[in-house]
Amino acid sequence: MAIDAQTHRYQRERLEAVFRSMQRDTVPSLVRINEDEDLSLIEMALLQTLDHDRPPFPGDPTLTELAEVLGRSTSRTSRLVDRMVRRGLAERYEDDADRRVRRVRLGAEGRALLERIARVRIEAQTALWDHMTAEELEAVVSAMEVLAAAAHRMRSERDARGRPE
């Protein structure tokens, strides 16, 4: 059942306020990781982009594909990848089918870092559970299942369009 535009806007504003509040209360642990690792926002976006198992990249992306996804020039993306490679967070390699093509993949250090970040995010979010009643927890888990299903539908639609958003 569709909702009218005014209700949709109101609910979206409520949800944005809730997200901002939760981020404000749970973000310090994530900031510490980024400070410890000295990661910029664009470096984090690059790592997240390389952490894939489905389209937009059926395989590892080229620099041009990465640049398009990140909304940057190929030369800026190349310099960014160079920094990430020096840190062991990413790897460049020649495409097996066409040696002129250079591809980029997540390095072992990059994968380990993303796993640490995911663990911290999950710990920060699940720590909230200790402050909920059983009824509140059930409501949250049910709502998260709805969000996960919507995210899956959104990703499937995007993949079907072939757009790496």
Short mmCIF file of C-alpha atoms in Angstrom, two decimals:
data_model
loop_
_atom_site.label_atom_id
_atom_site.label_comp_id
_atom_site.label_asym_id
_atom_site.label_seq_id
_atom_site.Cartn_x
_atom_site.Cartn_y
_atom_site.Cartn_z
CA MET A 1 0.00 0.00 0.00
CA ALA A 2 1.51 3.31 -1.11
CA ILE A 3 1.53 6.34 1.17
CA ASP A 4 0.89 9.91 0.17
CA ALA A 5 3.80 12.28 -0.45
CA GLN A 6 3.26 14.34 2.70
CA THR A 7 3.24 11.25 4.95
CA HIS A 8 6.28 9.91 3.12
CA ARG A 9 8.19 13.16 3.72
CA TYR A 10 7.18 13.23 7.39
CA GLN A 11 8.25 9.60 7.96
CA ARG A 12 11.51 10.21 6.11
CA GLU A 13 12.26 13.23 8.30
CA ARG A 14 11.55 11.14 11.43
CA LEU A 15 13.83 8.36 10.19
CA GLU A 16 16.63 10.82 9.34
CA ALA A 17 16.36 12.32 12.84
CA VAL A 18 16.57 8.85 14.39
CA PHE A 19 19.62 7.96 12.26
CA ARG A 20 21.37 11.21 13.19
CA SER A 21 20.68 10.62 16.87
CA MET A 22 21.95 7.03 16.74
CA GLN A 23 25.05 8.04 14.79
CA ARG A 24 25.81 10.79 17.27
CA ASP A 25 25.57 8.32 20.16
CA THR A 26 27.40 5.38 18.54
CA VAL A 27 29.94 6.98 16.18
CA PRO A 28 32.88 7.56 18.58
CA SER A 29 34.12 3.98 18.21
CA LEU A 30 34.07 4.27 14.41
CA VAL A 31 35.94 7.57 14.55
CA ARG A 32 38.66 5.92 16.63
CA ILE A 33 39.16 3.23 13.98
CA ASN A 34 39.40 5.82 11.20
CA GLU A 35 41.85 7.87 13.28
CA ASP A 36 43.93 4.79 14.14
CA GLU A 37 44.04 3.81 10.48
CA ASP A 38 44.23 7.42 9.23
CA LEU A 39 41.48 6.82 6.67
CA SER A 40 39.78 9.58 4.74
CA LEU A 41 36.15 9.33 3.69
CA ILE A 42 37.13 8.71 0.05
CA GLU A 43 39.57 5.95 1.09
CA MET A 44 36.79 4.32 3.08
CA ALA A 45 34.49 4.59 0.05
CA LEU A 46 37.14 2.95 -2.13
CA LEU A 47 37.53 0.05 0.31
CA GLN A 48 33.77 -0.43 0.49
CA THR A 49 33.58 -0.37 -3.32
CA LEU A 50 36.30 -3.01 -3.62
CA ASP A 51 34.53 -5.21 -1.06
CA HIS A 52 32.14 -6.78 -3.56
CA ASP A 53 30.74 -10.11 -4.56
CA ARG A 54 28.25 -9.01 -7.19
CA PRO A 55 27.66 -6.25 -9.76
CA PRO A 56 28.36 -3.45 -10.46
CA PHE A 57 31.60 -5.34 -11.00
CA PRO A 58 31.35 -8.98 -12.03
CA GLY A 59 35.08 -9.10 -11.40
CA ASP A 60 37.54 -6.64 -9.98
CA PRO A 61 37.05 -3.11 -11.34
CA THR A 62 39.35 -1.16 -13.60
CA LEU A 63 40.54 2.29 -12.56
CA THR A 64 38.03 3.84 -14.94
CA GLU A 65 35.16 1.88 -13.36
CA LEU A 66 36.32 2.86 -9.87
CA ALA A 67 36.57 6.50 -10.89
CA GLU A 68 33.02 6.41 -12.23
CA VAL A 69 31.63 4.89 -9.03
CA LEU A 70 33.56 7.30 -6.80
CA GLY A 71 32.67 10.32 -8.95
CA ARG A 72 36.32 11.27 -9.45
CA SER A 73 38.67 11.58 -12.39
CA THR A 74 40.70 8.55 -13.41
CA SER A 75 43.96 10.34 -12.52
CA ARG A 76 42.74 11.24 -9.00
CA THR A 77 41.45 7.70 -8.54
CA SER A 78 44.80 6.32 -9.71
CA ARG A 79 46.65 8.39 -7.10
CA LEU A 80 44.19 7.25 -4.45
CA VAL A 81 44.69 3.61 -5.43
CA ASP A 82 48.48 4.11 -5.38
CA ARG A 83 48.25 5.28 -1.74
CA MET A 84 46.03 2.35 -0.84
CA VAL A 85 48.41 -0.11 -2.55
CA ARG A 86 51.40 1.31 -0.62
CA ARG A 87 49.49 0.70 2.60
CA GLY A 88 48.58 -2.87 1.60
CA LEU A 89 44.88 -2.04 1.57
CA ALA A 90 44.47 -2.63 -2.19
CA GLU A 91 46.27 -4.44 -5.00
CA ARG A 92 46.67 -3.64 -8.70
CA TYR A 93 47.14 -6.37 -11.27
CA GLU A 94 47.00 -6.99 -15.01
CA ASP A 95 43.80 -8.39 -16.49
CA ASP A 96 44.32 -11.98 -17.66
CA ALA A 97 42.38 -11.40 -20.87
CA ASP A 98 43.96 -8.05 -21.75
CA ARG A 99 47.34 -7.17 -20.22
CA ARG A 100 46.82 -3.49 -21.05
CA VAL A 101 43.97 -3.37 -18.54
CA ARG A 102 44.85 -2.85 -14.88
CA ARG A 103 42.37 -4.04 -12.28
CA VAL A 104 42.13 -3.26 -8.58
CA ARG A 105 41.14 -5.57 -5.75
CA LEU A 106 40.96 -5.40 -2.00
CA GLY A 107 44.26 -6.31 -0.36
CA ALA A 108 44.60 -8.53 2.70
CA GLU A 109 45.09 -5.51 4.97
CA GLY A 110 42.05 -3.82 3.42
CA ARG A 111 39.89 -6.89 4.00
CA ALA A 112 41.10 -7.15 7.61
CA LEU A 113 40.39 -3.46 8.17
CA LEU A 114 36.85 -3.73 6.77
CA GLU A 115 36.23 -6.73 9.01
CA ARG A 116 37.39 -4.74 12.06
CA ILE A 117 35.18 -1.81 11.10
CA ALA A 118 32.18 -4.09 10.57
CA ARG A 119 32.77 -5.70 13.96
CA VAL A 120 32.93 -2.31 15.69
CA ARG A 121 29.78 -1.10 13.91
CA ILE A 122 27.90 -4.24 14.86
CA GLU A 123 29.15 -4.08 18.45
CA ALA A 124 28.10 -0.42 18.74
CA GLN A 125 24.66 -1.16 17.37
CA THR A 126 24.05 -4.37 19.29
CA ALA A 127 25.22 -2.72 22.53
CA LEU A 128 21.97 -0.81 22.29
CA TRP A 129 20.13 -4.11 22.77
CA ASP A 130 21.19 -4.19 26.41
CA HIS A 131 19.06 -1.10 26.89
CA MET A 132 15.86 -2.48 25.32
CA THR A 133 12.96 -4.48 26.61
CA ALA A 134 12.13 -7.81 24.93
CA GLU A 135 9.22 -6.13 23.12
CA GLU A 136 11.40 -3.27 21.87
CA LEU A 137 14.04 -5.73 20.70
CA GLU A 138 11.47 -7.76 18.77
CA ALA A 139 10.16 -4.59 17.12
CA VAL A 140 13.67 -3.50 16.14
CA VAL A 141 14.64 -6.88 14.70
CA SER A 142 11.40 -7.04 12.72
CA ALA A 143 11.96 -3.52 11.40
CA MET A 144 15.57 -4.33 10.44
CA GLU A 145 14.34 -7.39 8.52
CA VAL A 146 12.00 -5.09 6.57
CA LEU A 147 14.90 -2.68 5.89
CA ALA A 148 17.17 -5.54 4.79
CA ALA A 149 14.51 -6.81 2.37
CA ALA A 150 14.04 -3.30 0.93
CA ALA A 151 17.83 -2.90 0.57
CA HIS A 152 17.99 -6.21 -1.28
CA ARG A 153 15.19 -5.13 -3.66
CA MET A 154 16.92 -1.79 -4.25
CA ARG A 155 20.25 -3.49 -5.00
CA SER A 156 18.59 -6.01 -7.33
CA GLU A 157 16.86 -3.23 -9.27
CA ARG A 158 20.11 -1.27 -9.51
CA ASP A 159 22.03 -4.36 -10.65
CA ALA A 160 19.37 -5.09 -13.28
CA ARG A 161 19.85 -1.56 -14.65
CA GLY A 162 23.61 -2.15 -14.70
CA ARG A 163 24.32 1.01 -12.69
CA PRO A 164 27.16 1.00 -10.11
CA GLU A 165 25.58 3.51 -7.69
#
